[in-house]
Amino acid sequence: MLKTTAILSCIIGGAGRFWTRLAMTLNRFASNRQGVIGIIFALALIPLLVAGGAAVDLSRAYLVKQRLGAALDAAGLAVGAASGLTDAELNTLMLDYFNANYPASEIGVPVTPTMSIEDSEISITATADVDTTLMRIVNIDNITVAASTTVVRETTGLEVVLVLDNTGSMFGAKLNSLKEASRTFVDIVFGDETEPEFLKVGIVPFTGAVNIGTDINFRNTYTSNNPPDNAFIATQSFRNPRPGQWRGCVEARDAPFDTTDDSQLEAPAGGGRWERYLFPDNRFTNPWRFLNAFNFPFVGPNKFCPIELLPLTNNKQDVLNKIEEMIANGVTHINLGAVWGWRVISPGEPYTNGVAYDDEKFNKAIIIMTDGSNFISSQRGQYSGYGRLAERKLGTTNRFVAQNELNKRLTDVCTKIKAKGVLVYTIVFQLFSTRIQNLMQNCATDSGKFYNSPSGADLESAFRAIGAELSNLRIGR
């Protein structure tokens, strides 16, 4: 009995020591925090990796979205500046510009952009898939980003006058190139509209004079009546007596009124009325007796008189018709073309359909194009808007001094136009004189608005670039 009790006591005592040691071990484990932190860190590692990976992948996606938007903007502006293209051609143009600005080597695989055109708004949208890196841990293999752009044709008004060289050196292919380039410009600024509300265009063809037209009210107000309309009588010939009639060219007013746009006609404040152009009869240089319907523009009292200018109009077809009418003949007085371009765009007389210079809703611009230097002939009987050289209307009888004076007056006109806030663009066409190039560049508002065009293709590019700039495209949203 005692032995049994002793064994039980021993067993019970040993069991107690076991549980005591177990309890102490568990207490020591519970008091050791190193294991708990390790478990918690292990459990938190996966979401931390996912969050870090998301930050990296989302940054890459944002970069793709920026590049995608920039490519869409470039494509939209290109389409907005284009004209005369079919829907298929516009879509091809859009894709060309998009691909050029978002090459295949960039991050993100874009889906082909889609374009819609409604009235003056051009909308383009596209998406791109960006492959993920660390986000693949949670089975997110790519992120899709989207971008869009809308290009809106600006509704700010524009008045622009094309002052175009119609002199003899433009005959043939050069005049054809000018007509084509001018039509391109007109197509760009008018777009699909035939009579836009906020656009007016004028055309001033020039030679050694400018043709202001023969509207009876206009001529009775602004030109002298000497000679009367029906007083151009051709030199009598036994075989072919023919009358001539004034076509609308005028001489320049005396300095300084040949470089001004004043509305005062009467002296001393104004320059007076314009004298009508009358090229003298000369059997060697201008035989009036040979005047007939065929050579009427080239001989007689109107020799070297270009076609009538076109005042500001919003009718696209009228502008295109005037461009098509142009013929090449005569000498070069760029300053007279420039000053009449100014008079056409001016809000004051003699043409009054231009808006005020300070009208914030409208911009004004003049484009002056020439292929030659200012020229005046010293030959006996030769004539221009400054009469004959012997008359000293340019202050000299020396031809070279007179031509320098024409250059000075061109600079004077350009300076006065720019002072009114009118943008001046200048273009030289196959003109290789550095001196005249500098003269025309200085005439422009700034060097960026001067274009040197050695070829017909360059001439068209110049008119296209100016047309696109004046179209005032902007990113709408």
PDB file of C-alpha atoms in Angstrom, residues 5-194:
ATOM      1  CA  THR A   5       1.174   5.340  -2.763  1.00  0.00           C
ATOM      2  CA  ALA A   6       4.808   6.177  -3.241  1.00  0.00           C
ATOM      3  CA  ILE A   7       4.687   5.316  -6.942  1.00  0.00           C
ATOM      4  CA  LEU A   8       1.535   7.352  -7.438  1.00  0.00           C
ATOM      5  CA  SER A   9       3.082  10.218  -5.570  1.00  0.00           C
ATOM      6  CA  CYS A  10       6.127   9.966  -7.772  1.00  0.00           C
ATOM      7  CA  ILE A  11       4.001   9.892 -10.902  1.00  0.00           C
ATOM      8  CA  ILE A  12       1.882  12.773  -9.737  1.00  0.00           C
ATOM      9  CA  GLY A  13       4.952  14.728  -8.746  1.00  0.00           C
ATOM     10  CA  GLY A  14       6.609  14.069 -12.117  1.00  0.00           C
ATOM     11  CA  ALA A  15       3.479  15.094 -14.001  1.00  0.00           C
ATOM     12  CA  GLY A  16       3.319  18.297 -12.082  1.00  0.00           C
ATOM     13  CA  ARG A  17       6.892  19.144 -12.975  1.00  0.00           C
ATOM     14  CA  PHE A  18       6.141  18.396 -16.696  1.00  0.00           C
ATOM     15  CA  TRP A  19       3.189  20.726 -16.791  1.00  0.00           C
ATOM     16  CA  THR A  20       5.113  23.332 -14.918  1.00  0.00           C
ATOM     17  CA  ARG A  21       7.983  23.186 -17.421  1.00  0.00           C
ATOM     18  CA  LEU A  22       5.461  23.249 -20.355  1.00  0.00           C
ATOM     19  CA  ALA A  23       3.778  26.302 -18.939  1.00  0.00           C
ATOM     20  CA  MET A  24       7.109  28.050 -18.485  1.00  0.00           C
ATOM     21  CA  THR A  25       8.136  27.210 -22.077  1.00  0.00           C
ATOM     22  CA  LEU A  26       4.864  28.560 -23.433  1.00  0.00           C
ATOM     23  CA  ASN A  27       5.291  31.693 -21.382  1.00  0.00           C
ATOM     24  CA  ARG A  28       8.792  32.205 -22.769  1.00  0.00           C
ATOM     25  CA  PHE A  29       7.469  31.700 -26.367  1.00  0.00           C
ATOM     26  CA  ALA A  30       4.667  34.120 -25.741  1.00  0.00           C
ATOM     27  CA  SER A  31       7.099  36.689 -24.454  1.00  0.00           C
ATOM     28  CA  ASN A  32       9.340  36.377 -27.581  1.00  0.00           C
ATOM     29  CA  ARG A  33       7.962  38.943 -30.198  1.00  0.00           C
ATOM     30  CA  GLN A  34      10.457  38.171 -32.936  1.00  0.00           C
ATOM     31  CA  GLY A  35       8.421  35.366 -34.369  1.00  0.00           C
ATOM     32  CA  VAL A  36       5.190  37.365 -34.388  1.00  0.00           C
ATOM     33  CA  ILE A  37       6.787  40.212 -36.439  1.00  0.00           C
ATOM     34  CA  GLY A  38       8.151  37.723 -38.921  1.00  0.00           C
ATOM     35  CA  ILE A  39       4.734  36.169 -39.405  1.00  0.00           C
ATOM     36  CA  ILE A  40       3.054  39.562 -39.793  1.00  0.00           C
ATOM     37  CA  PHE A  41       5.714  40.753 -42.302  1.00  0.00           C
ATOM     38  CA  ALA A  42       5.323  37.578 -44.308  1.00  0.00           C
ATOM     39  CA  LEU A  43       1.575  38.039 -44.445  1.00  0.00           C
ATOM     40  CA  ALA A  44       1.914  41.754 -45.457  1.00  0.00           C
ATOM     41  CA  LEU A  45       4.615  41.203 -48.105  1.00  0.00           C
ATOM     42  CA  ILE A  46       2.247  40.284 -50.916  1.00  0.00           C
ATOM     43  CA  PRO A  47       0.001  43.398 -50.752  1.00  0.00           C
ATOM     44  CA  LEU A  48       3.100  45.581 -50.337  1.00  0.00           C
ATOM     45  CA  LEU A  49       4.570  44.122 -53.526  1.00  0.00           C
ATOM     46  CA  VAL A  50       1.257  44.598 -55.318  1.00  0.00           C
ATOM     47  CA  ALA A  51       1.015  48.231 -54.183  1.00  0.00           C
ATOM     48  CA  GLY A  52       4.581  48.993 -55.261  1.00  0.00           C
ATOM     49  CA  GLY A  53       4.049  47.272 -58.584  1.00  0.00           C
ATOM     50  CA  ALA A  54       0.836  49.225 -59.103  1.00  0.00           C
ATOM     51  CA  ALA A  55       2.696  52.507 -58.582  1.00  0.00           C
ATOM     52  CA  VAL A  56       5.294  51.552 -61.186  1.00  0.00           C
ATOM     53  CA  ASP A  57       2.760  50.239 -63.687  1.00  0.00           C
ATOM     54  CA  LEU A  58       0.386  53.163 -63.261  1.00  0.00           C
ATOM     55  CA  SER A  59       3.263  55.598 -63.839  1.00  0.00           C
ATOM     56  CA  ARG A  60       4.041  53.838 -67.104  1.00  0.00           C
ATOM     57  CA  ALA A  61       0.360  53.944 -68.045  1.00  0.00           C
ATOM     58  CA  TYR A  62       0.205  57.694 -67.354  1.00  0.00           C
ATOM     59  CA  LEU A  63       3.229  58.252 -69.591  1.00  0.00           C
ATOM     60  CA  VAL A  64       1.539  56.300 -72.384  1.00  0.00           C
ATOM     61  CA  LYS A  65      -1.608  58.375 -71.971  1.00  0.00           C
ATOM     62  CA  GLN A  66       0.392  61.600 -72.365  1.00  0.00           C
ATOM     63  CA  ARG A  67       2.111  60.359 -75.530  1.00  0.00           C
ATOM     64  CA  LEU A  68      -1.171  59.091 -76.896  1.00  0.00           C
ATOM     65  CA  GLY A  69      -2.822  62.485 -76.348  1.00  0.00           C
ATOM     66  CA  ALA A  70       0.040  64.357 -77.992  1.00  0.00           C
ATOM     67  CA  ALA A  71      -0.113  62.097 -81.050  1.00  0.00           C
ATOM     68  CA  LEU A  72      -3.870  62.636 -81.326  1.00  0.00           C
ATOM     69  CA  ASP A  73      -3.418  66.423 -81.069  1.00  0.00           C
ATOM     70  CA  ALA A  74      -0.880  66.391 -83.919  1.00  0.00           C
ATOM     71  CA  ALA A  75      -3.171  64.247 -86.068  1.00  0.00           C
ATOM     72  CA  GLY A  76      -6.164  66.488 -85.379  1.00  0.00           C
ATOM     73  CA  LEU A  77      -4.299  69.677 -86.287  1.00  0.00           C
ATOM     74  CA  ALA A  78      -3.072  68.104 -89.530  1.00  0.00           C
ATOM     75  CA  VAL A  79      -6.597  67.118 -90.533  1.00  0.00           C
ATOM     76  CA  GLY A  80      -7.939  70.539 -89.549  1.00  0.00           C
ATOM     77  CA  ALA A  81      -5.419  72.315 -91.777  1.00  0.00           C
ATOM     78  CA  ALA A  82      -6.178  70.091 -94.774  1.00  0.00           C
ATOM     79  CA  SER A  83      -8.723  70.969 -97.413  1.00  0.00           C
ATOM     80  CA  GLY A  84     -10.156  69.505-100.573  1.00  0.00           C
ATOM     81  CA  LEU A  85      -9.600  65.914 -99.416  1.00  0.00           C
ATOM     82  CA  THR A  86     -12.044  63.030 -99.373  1.00  0.00           C
ATOM     83  CA  ASP A  87     -13.013  61.314 -96.128  1.00  0.00           C
ATOM     84  CA  ALA A  88     -10.685  58.435 -96.971  1.00  0.00           C
ATOM     85  CA  GLU A  89      -7.799  60.812 -97.662  1.00  0.00           C
ATOM     86  CA  LEU A  90      -8.423  62.678 -94.406  1.00  0.00           C
ATOM     87  CA  ASN A  91      -8.426  59.389 -92.507  1.00  0.00           C
ATOM     88  CA  THR A  92      -5.124  58.396 -94.133  1.00  0.00           C
ATOM     89  CA  LEU A  93      -3.656  61.788 -93.248  1.00  0.00           C
ATOM     90  CA  MET A  94      -4.804  61.373 -89.660  1.00  0.00           C
ATOM     91  CA  LEU A  95      -3.184  57.931 -89.394  1.00  0.00           C
ATOM     92  CA  ASP A  96       0.063  59.153 -90.958  1.00  0.00           C
ATOM     93  CA  TYR A  97       0.432  61.948 -88.417  1.00  0.00           C
ATOM     94  CA  PHE A  98      -0.628  59.711 -85.520  1.00  0.00           C
ATOM     95  CA  ASN A  99       1.874  56.997 -86.407  1.00  0.00           C
ATOM     96  CA  ALA A 100       4.648  59.547 -86.944  1.00  0.00           C
ATOM     97  CA  ASN A 101       4.090  60.941 -83.446  1.00  0.00           C
ATOM     98  CA  TYR A 102       3.463  57.576 -81.777  1.00  0.00           C
ATOM     99  CA  PRO A 103       5.943  55.130 -83.327  1.00  0.00           C
ATOM    100  CA  ALA A 104       5.598  51.375 -82.747  1.00  0.00           C
ATOM    101  CA  SER A 105       8.738  51.379 -80.583  1.00  0.00           C
ATOM    102  CA  GLU A 106       7.017  53.389 -77.847  1.00  0.00           C
ATOM    103  CA  ILE A 107       5.630  51.768 -74.667  1.00  0.00           C
ATOM    104  CA  GLY A 108       2.034  50.687 -75.100  1.00  0.00           C
ATOM    105  CA  VAL A 109       0.315  49.078 -78.039  1.00  0.00           C
ATOM    106  CA  PRO A 110      -2.265  51.511 -79.483  1.00  0.00           C
ATOM    107  CA  VAL A 111      -5.538  50.578 -81.073  1.00  0.00           C
ATOM    108  CA  THR A 112      -6.144  52.298 -84.438  1.00  0.00           C
ATOM    109  CA  PRO A 113      -7.632  55.735 -83.639  1.00  0.00           C
ATOM    110  CA  THR A 114     -11.112  56.626 -84.828  1.00  0.00           C
ATOM    111  CA  MET A 115     -12.128  60.040 -86.175  1.00  0.00           C
ATOM    112  CA  SER A 116     -15.412  61.878 -86.590  1.00  0.00           C
ATOM    113  CA  ILE A 117     -15.952  65.255 -88.268  1.00  0.00           C
ATOM    114  CA  GLU A 118     -19.038  67.348 -87.552  1.00  0.00           C
ATOM    115  CA  ASP A 119     -19.222  70.917 -88.819  1.00  0.00           C
ATOM    116  CA  SER A 120     -16.068  72.658 -87.533  1.00  0.00           C
ATOM    117  CA  GLU A 121     -15.172  70.002 -84.948  1.00  0.00           C
ATOM    118  CA  ILE A 122     -12.752  67.152 -85.564  1.00  0.00           C
ATOM    119  CA  SER A 123     -12.786  64.503 -82.815  1.00  0.00           C
ATOM    120  CA  ILE A 124     -10.263  61.654 -82.581  1.00  0.00           C
ATOM    121  CA  THR A 125     -10.071  58.927 -79.912  1.00  0.00           C
ATOM    122  CA  ALA A 126      -7.725  55.989 -79.284  1.00  0.00           C
ATOM    123  CA  THR A 127      -6.779  53.477 -76.593  1.00  0.00           C
ATOM    124  CA  ALA A 128      -3.515  51.704 -75.779  1.00  0.00           C
ATOM    125  CA  ASP A 129      -2.688  48.554 -73.773  1.00  0.00           C
ATOM    126  CA  VAL A 130       0.258  48.755 -71.371  1.00  0.00           C
ATOM    127  CA  ASP A 131       1.836  45.468 -70.197  1.00  0.00           C
ATOM    128  CA  THR A 132       2.262  45.319 -66.407  1.00  0.00           C
ATOM    129  CA  THR A 133       5.297  44.151 -64.425  1.00  0.00           C
ATOM    130  CA  LEU A 134       4.733  43.425 -60.683  1.00  0.00           C
ATOM    131  CA  MET A 135       0.949  43.591 -60.951  1.00  0.00           C
ATOM    132  CA  ARG A 136       1.104  40.249 -62.723  1.00  0.00           C
ATOM    133  CA  ILE A 137       1.398  38.735 -59.220  1.00  0.00           C
ATOM    134  CA  VAL A 138      -2.341  39.284 -58.819  1.00  0.00           C
ATOM    135  CA  ASN A 139      -3.111  38.283 -62.435  1.00  0.00           C
ATOM    136  CA  ILE A 140      -3.365  41.837 -63.849  1.00  0.00           C
ATOM    137  CA  ASP A 141      -1.427  41.499 -67.100  1.00  0.00           C
ATOM    138  CA  ASN A 142      -2.183  44.891 -68.754  1.00  0.00           C
ATOM    139  CA  ILE A 143      -3.752  48.301 -68.232  1.00  0.00           C
ATOM    140  CA  THR A 144      -5.853  50.000 -70.913  1.00  0.00           C
ATOM    141  CA  VAL A 145      -5.591  53.806 -71.206  1.00  0.00           C
ATOM    142  CA  ALA A 146      -7.694  56.093 -73.412  1.00  0.00           C
ATOM    143  CA  ALA A 147      -7.181  59.577 -74.861  1.00  0.00           C
ATOM    144  CA  SER A 148      -9.130  61.909 -77.123  1.00  0.00           C
ATOM    145  CA  THR A 149      -8.806  65.321 -78.738  1.00  0.00           C
ATOM    146  CA  THR A 150     -11.138  67.761 -80.420  1.00  0.00           C
ATOM    147  CA  VAL A 151      -9.797  70.334 -82.872  1.00  0.00           C
ATOM    148  CA  VAL A 152     -12.071  73.317 -83.406  1.00  0.00           C
ATOM    149  CA  ARG A 153     -11.701  75.839 -86.230  1.00  0.00           C
ATOM    150  CA  GLU A 154     -11.408  79.187 -84.511  1.00  0.00           C
ATOM    151  CA  THR A 155     -14.316  81.544 -85.136  1.00  0.00           C
ATOM    152  CA  THR A 156     -12.206  84.676 -84.700  1.00  0.00           C
ATOM    153  CA  GLY A 157     -12.704  86.805 -87.809  1.00  0.00           C
ATOM    154  CA  LEU A 158     -10.063  87.280 -90.479  1.00  0.00           C
ATOM    155  CA  GLU A 159      -9.568  89.860 -93.218  1.00  0.00           C
ATOM    156  CA  VAL A 160      -6.720  89.111 -95.597  1.00  0.00           C
ATOM    157  CA  VAL A 161      -5.568  90.708 -98.860  1.00  0.00           C
ATOM    158  CA  LEU A 162      -3.358  88.948-101.396  1.00  0.00           C
ATOM    159  CA  VAL A 163      -1.071  91.445-103.160  1.00  0.00           C
ATOM    160  CA  LEU A 164       0.120  89.475-106.190  1.00  0.00           C
ATOM    161  CA  ASP A 165       2.790  90.210-108.790  1.00  0.00           C
ATOM    162  CA  ASN A 166       1.249  90.218-112.298  1.00  0.00           C
ATOM    163  CA  THR A 167       4.267  91.690-114.094  1.00  0.00           C
ATOM    164  CA  GLY A 168       5.704  90.471-117.379  1.00  0.00           C
ATOM    165  CA  SER A 169       8.340  88.286-115.701  1.00  0.00           C
ATOM    166  CA  MET A 170       5.510  86.162-114.296  1.00  0.00           C
ATOM    167  CA  PHE A 171       4.356  85.137-117.767  1.00  0.00           C
ATOM    168  CA  GLY A 172       3.744  81.443-118.415  1.00  0.00           C
ATOM    169  CA  ALA A 173       4.618  78.738-115.884  1.00  0.00           C
ATOM    170  CA  LYS A 174       5.326  81.194-113.080  1.00  0.00           C
ATOM    171  CA  LEU A 175       1.865  82.739-113.272  1.00  0.00           C
ATOM    172  CA  ASN A 176       0.335  79.263-113.371  1.00  0.00           C
ATOM    173  CA  SER A 177       2.266  78.355-110.215  1.00  0.00           C
ATOM    174  CA  LEU A 178       1.025  81.534-108.528  1.00  0.00           C
ATOM    175  CA  LYS A 179      -2.576  80.772-109.445  1.00  0.00           C
ATOM    176  CA  GLU A 180      -2.308  77.223-108.120  1.00  0.00           C
ATOM    177  CA  ALA A 181      -0.663  78.346-104.870  1.00  0.00           C
ATOM    178  CA  SER A 182      -3.268  81.092-104.397  1.00  0.00           C
ATOM    179  CA  ARG A 183      -6.111  78.615-104.927  1.00  0.00           C
ATOM    180  CA  THR A 184      -4.540  76.347-102.314  1.00  0.00           C
ATOM    181  CA  PHE A 185      -4.491  79.240 -99.855  1.00  0.00           C
ATOM    182  CA  VAL A 186      -8.131  80.060-100.565  1.00  0.00           C
ATOM    183  CA  ASP A 187      -9.194  76.436-100.103  1.00  0.00           C
ATOM    184  CA  ILE A 188      -7.442  76.310 -96.720  1.00  0.00           C
ATOM    185  CA  VAL A 189      -8.890  79.505 -95.263  1.00  0.00           C
ATOM    186  CA  PHE A 190     -12.406  78.959 -96.639  1.00  0.00           C
ATOM    187  CA  GLY A 191     -12.493  75.209 -96.012  1.00  0.00           C
ATOM    188  CA  ASP A 192     -15.895  73.801 -96.919  1.00  0.00           C
ATOM    189  CA  GLU A 193     -17.660  77.149 -96.514  1.00  0.00           C
ATOM    190  CA  THR A 194     -18.573  79.217 -99.569  1.00  0.00           C
TER     191      THR A 194
END
